[in-house]
Coordinates of C-alpha atoms in Angstrom, one line a residue:
M1 CA 41.1 170.8 30.2
S2 CA 39.6 171.8 26.9
L3 CA 41.1 171.5 23.5
A4 CA 40.1 175.2 23.0
H5 CA 42.4 176.4 25.7
I6 CA 45.3 174.3 24.4
I7 CA 44.8 175.8 20.9
L8 CA 44.6 179.3 22.5
G9 CA 47.9 178.7 24.2
L10 CA 49.6 177.4 21.0
L11 CA 48.3 180.4 19.0
Q12 CA 49.5 182.7 21.8
Q13 CA 53.0 181.5 21.1
E14 CA 52.7 182.3 17.4
E15 CA 50.2 182.4 14.6
R16 CA 49.5 179.1 13.0
T17 CA 47.3 177.3 10.4
G18 CA 45.2 174.3 11.4
Y19 CA 47.7 172.1 9.6
D20 CA 50.6 173.6 11.6
L21 CA 48.6 172.9 14.8
K22 CA 48.2 169.3 13.9
T23 CA 51.7 168.5 12.5
T24 CA 53.9 170.8 14.5
C25 CA 52.1 170.8 17.9
F26 CA 49.7 167.9 18.4
D27 CA 52.0 165.4 16.6
G28 CA 55.1 167.2 17.9
C29 CA 55.8 169.6 20.8
I30 CA 52.8 168.7 22.9
A31 CA 52.2 165.1 21.8
H32 CA 53.2 164.0 25.4
L33 CA 50.4 166.2 26.9
W34 CA 47.4 165.9 24.6
Q35 CA 46.1 164.1 21.5
A36 CA 43.7 165.7 18.9
D37 CA 42.9 164.7 15.3
Q38 CA 42.6 167.2 12.4
A39 CA 38.8 167.2 12.5
Q40 CA 38.7 168.1 16.2
I41 CA 41.2 170.9 15.7
Y42 CA 39.3 172.5 12.8
R43 CA 36.0 172.2 14.7
T44 CA 37.5 173.9 17.7
L45 CA 39.1 176.7 15.5
D46 CA 35.6 177.4 14.1
K47 CA 34.2 177.7 17.6
L48 CA 37.0 179.9 18.8
E49 CA 36.5 182.2 15.9
E50 CA 32.7 182.4 16.5
Q51 CA 33.5 183.4 20.2
G52 CA 35.8 186.1 19.0
W53 CA 38.8 184.5 20.8
I54 CA 40.8 184.0 17.6
H55 CA 41.0 185.8 14.2
C56 CA 41.5 184.2 10.9
T57 CA 43.4 185.7 8.0
V58 CA 43.3 184.1 4.5
E59 CA 46.6 184.2 2.7
I60 CA 46.2 183.9 -1.0
Q61 CA 48.5 181.4 -2.7
H62 CA 48.6 181.1 -6.4
D63 CA 50.3 177.7 -6.7
R64 CA 48.6 176.1 -3.7
P65 CA 45.3 176.3 -1.8
N66 CA 44.9 179.5 0.2
R67 CA 46.1 179.3 3.8
K68 CA 44.0 180.2 6.8
V69 CA 46.3 181.7 9.5
Y70 CA 44.9 182.0 13.0
T71 CA 46.0 184.5 15.7
V72 CA 44.7 185.1 19.3
T73 CA 42.6 188.2 19.9
E74 CA 42.7 190.2 23.1
A75 CA 39.5 188.5 24.3
G76 CA 41.2 185.1 23.5
K77 CA 44.3 186.1 25.5
A78 CA 42.1 187.1 28.4
E79 CA 40.3 183.8 28.3
L80 CA 43.6 181.9 28.2
I81 CA 44.9 183.9 31.2
R82 CA 41.6 183.2 33.1
W83 CA 41.9 179.5 32.4
L84 CA 45.6 179.3 33.2
Q85 CA 44.8 180.6 36.7
S86 CA 41.9 178.2 37.3
P87 CA 42.7 175.1 39.5
Q88 CA 42.1 171.9 37.7
T89 CA 40.2 168.9 38.9
L90 CA 42.0 165.5 39.0
P91 CA 41.8 163.8 35.6
I92 CA 39.4 160.8 35.2
V93 CA 41.5 157.7 34.8
R94 CA 40.5 155.3 32.0
D95 CA 43.2 152.7 31.6
P96 CA 42.1 149.7 29.7
L97 CA 45.1 147.6 30.8
L98 CA 44.2 148.2 34.5
V99 CA 40.7 147.0 33.9
Q100 CA 42.0 143.9 32.1
I101 CA 44.2 143.2 35.1
H102 CA 41.3 143.7 37.5
F103 CA 39.5 140.8 35.8
A104 CA 42.5 138.8 34.7
A105 CA 42.0 136.0 37.2
L106 CA 40.1 134.4 34.4
L107 CA 43.3 134.1 32.3
P108 CA 46.3 131.8 32.8
D109 CA 49.4 133.6 34.1
E110 CA 51.2 133.3 30.7
A111 CA 48.4 135.2 29.0
V112 CA 48.5 138.0 31.6
I113 CA 52.3 138.2 31.3
H114 CA 51.9 138.5 27.5
L115 CA 49.5 141.5 28.0
L116 CA 52.0 143.1 30.4
Q117 CA 55.0 142.5 28.1
C118 CA 53.1 144.1 25.1
Q119 CA 52.3 147.2 27.3
L120 CA 55.9 147.2 28.5
A121 CA 57.2 147.5 24.9
G122 CA 54.7 150.3 24.2
R123 CA 55.6 152.2 27.4
R124 CA 59.4 152.0 26.6
Q125 CA 58.7 153.5 23.3
K126 CA 56.6 156.3 24.9
L127 CA 59.4 157.0 27.4
A128 CA 61.9 157.3 24.6
E129 CA 59.6 159.7 22.8
C130 CA 59.2 161.9 25.9
E131 CA 63.0 161.9 26.5
A132 CA 63.5 162.9 22.8
M133 CA 60.8 165.6 23.3
R134 CA 62.8 167.0 26.3
S135 CA 65.9 167.5 24.1
G136 CA 63.6 168.7 21.3
V137 CA 62.0 171.4 23.5
S138 CA 65.5 172.5 24.5
N139 CA 66.6 172.9 20.9
E140 CA 63.3 174.5 19.8
V141 CA 63.5 177.2 22.5
V142 CA 67.1 177.9 21.7
A143 CA 66.2 178.4 18.1
Q144 CA 63.2 180.5 18.9
T145 CA 65.3 182.7 21.2
V146 CA 67.7 183.4 18.3
D147 CA 64.7 184.0 16.0
R148 CA 62.5 186.1 18.2
E149 CA 62.9 187.7 21.6
R150 CA 59.4 186.5 22.8
S151 CA 60.8 183.1 23.8
T152 CA 62.3 183.2 27.3
S153 CA 64.2 180.9 29.6
R154 CA 61.0 180.9 31.7
E155 CA 59.0 179.5 28.8
Y156 CA 61.7 176.8 28.6
Q157 CA 61.5 176.0 32.3
M158 CA 57.7 175.6 32.2
Q159 CA 57.9 173.3 29.2
Q160 CA 60.6 171.3 31.0
L161 CA 58.4 170.9 34.1
A162 CA 55.6 169.4 32.0
I163 CA 57.9 167.0 30.2
D164 CA 59.7 166.0 33.4
L165 CA 56.3 164.8 34.8
A166 CA 55.5 162.9 31.6
I167 CA 58.9 161.1 31.8
R168 CA 58.4 160.3 35.5
R169 CA 54.9 159.0 34.8
E170 CA 56.1 156.7 32.1
Q171 CA 59.0 155.5 34.2
T172 CA 56.7 154.7 37.1
Y173 CA 54.4 152.7 34.8
L174 CA 57.4 150.8 33.4
D175 CA 58.6 150.0 37.0
W176 CA 55.1 148.7 37.9
L177 CA 54.9 146.6 34.7
Q178 CA 58.3 145.0 35.4
S179 CA 57.3 144.3 39.0
A180 CA 54.0 142.8 38.0
I181 CA 55.6 140.6 35.3
A182 CA 58.2 139.4 37.9
Q183 CA 55.4 138.6 40.4
L184 CA 53.5 136.6 37.9
Q185 CA 56.6 134.7 36.7
Q186 CA 57.3 133.8 40.3
L187 CA 53.7 132.5 40.7
Q188 CA 54.2 130.4 37.6
N189 CA 57.5 129.0 39.0
D190 CA 56.0 128.3 42.4
G191 CA 53.1 126.5 40.7
L192 CA 55.5 124.4 38.6
E193 CA 57.5 123.4 41.7
E194 CA 54.3 122.4 43.5
D195 CA 53.4 120.2 40.5
V196 CA 56.8 118.5 40.5
Q197 CA 56.6 117.9 44.3
R198 CA 53.1 116.3 43.9
E199 CA 54.3 114.0 41.1
N200 CA 57.2 112.9 43.4

């Protein structure tokens, strides 16, 4: 997946500035799907404009810096439709925690448990954010439906499908973390019992 196609999709929904894309979208409505920093967004906007896939209009503001507002062109919409119909390859998994666990036999059990508990706290927070996002999408689409007819219940259903998978993924990770912690704690307890039996 490319950042360019995500930006095309967001601009297809409505015209936006680069700042809007960052604060409203990448820090908000699609934070559970993709991360991008401000510099990446602006570089991609420049490339999209060069390709003729988006158009930039400068809005003059007297009390603040001028605003660059981006909209999708017909060529950009055609490219977005082409990409939306293209099957995607499976994503490359790069999970630092899993690599740590792969080599964690070098660590004592309590150190590994600590790593897992830190990740557990982070994943619980991420799950809470995804669940809040689900209710946020619902509220946003309702508001958009009132404001403009372009928002449809089908748009809501597609967004819900994406958020549902994000929630299930986080819940699966949480379940695995809790199971792994329980297994390591059991190993610790078994080791302590063996030590006690040897001393007796």
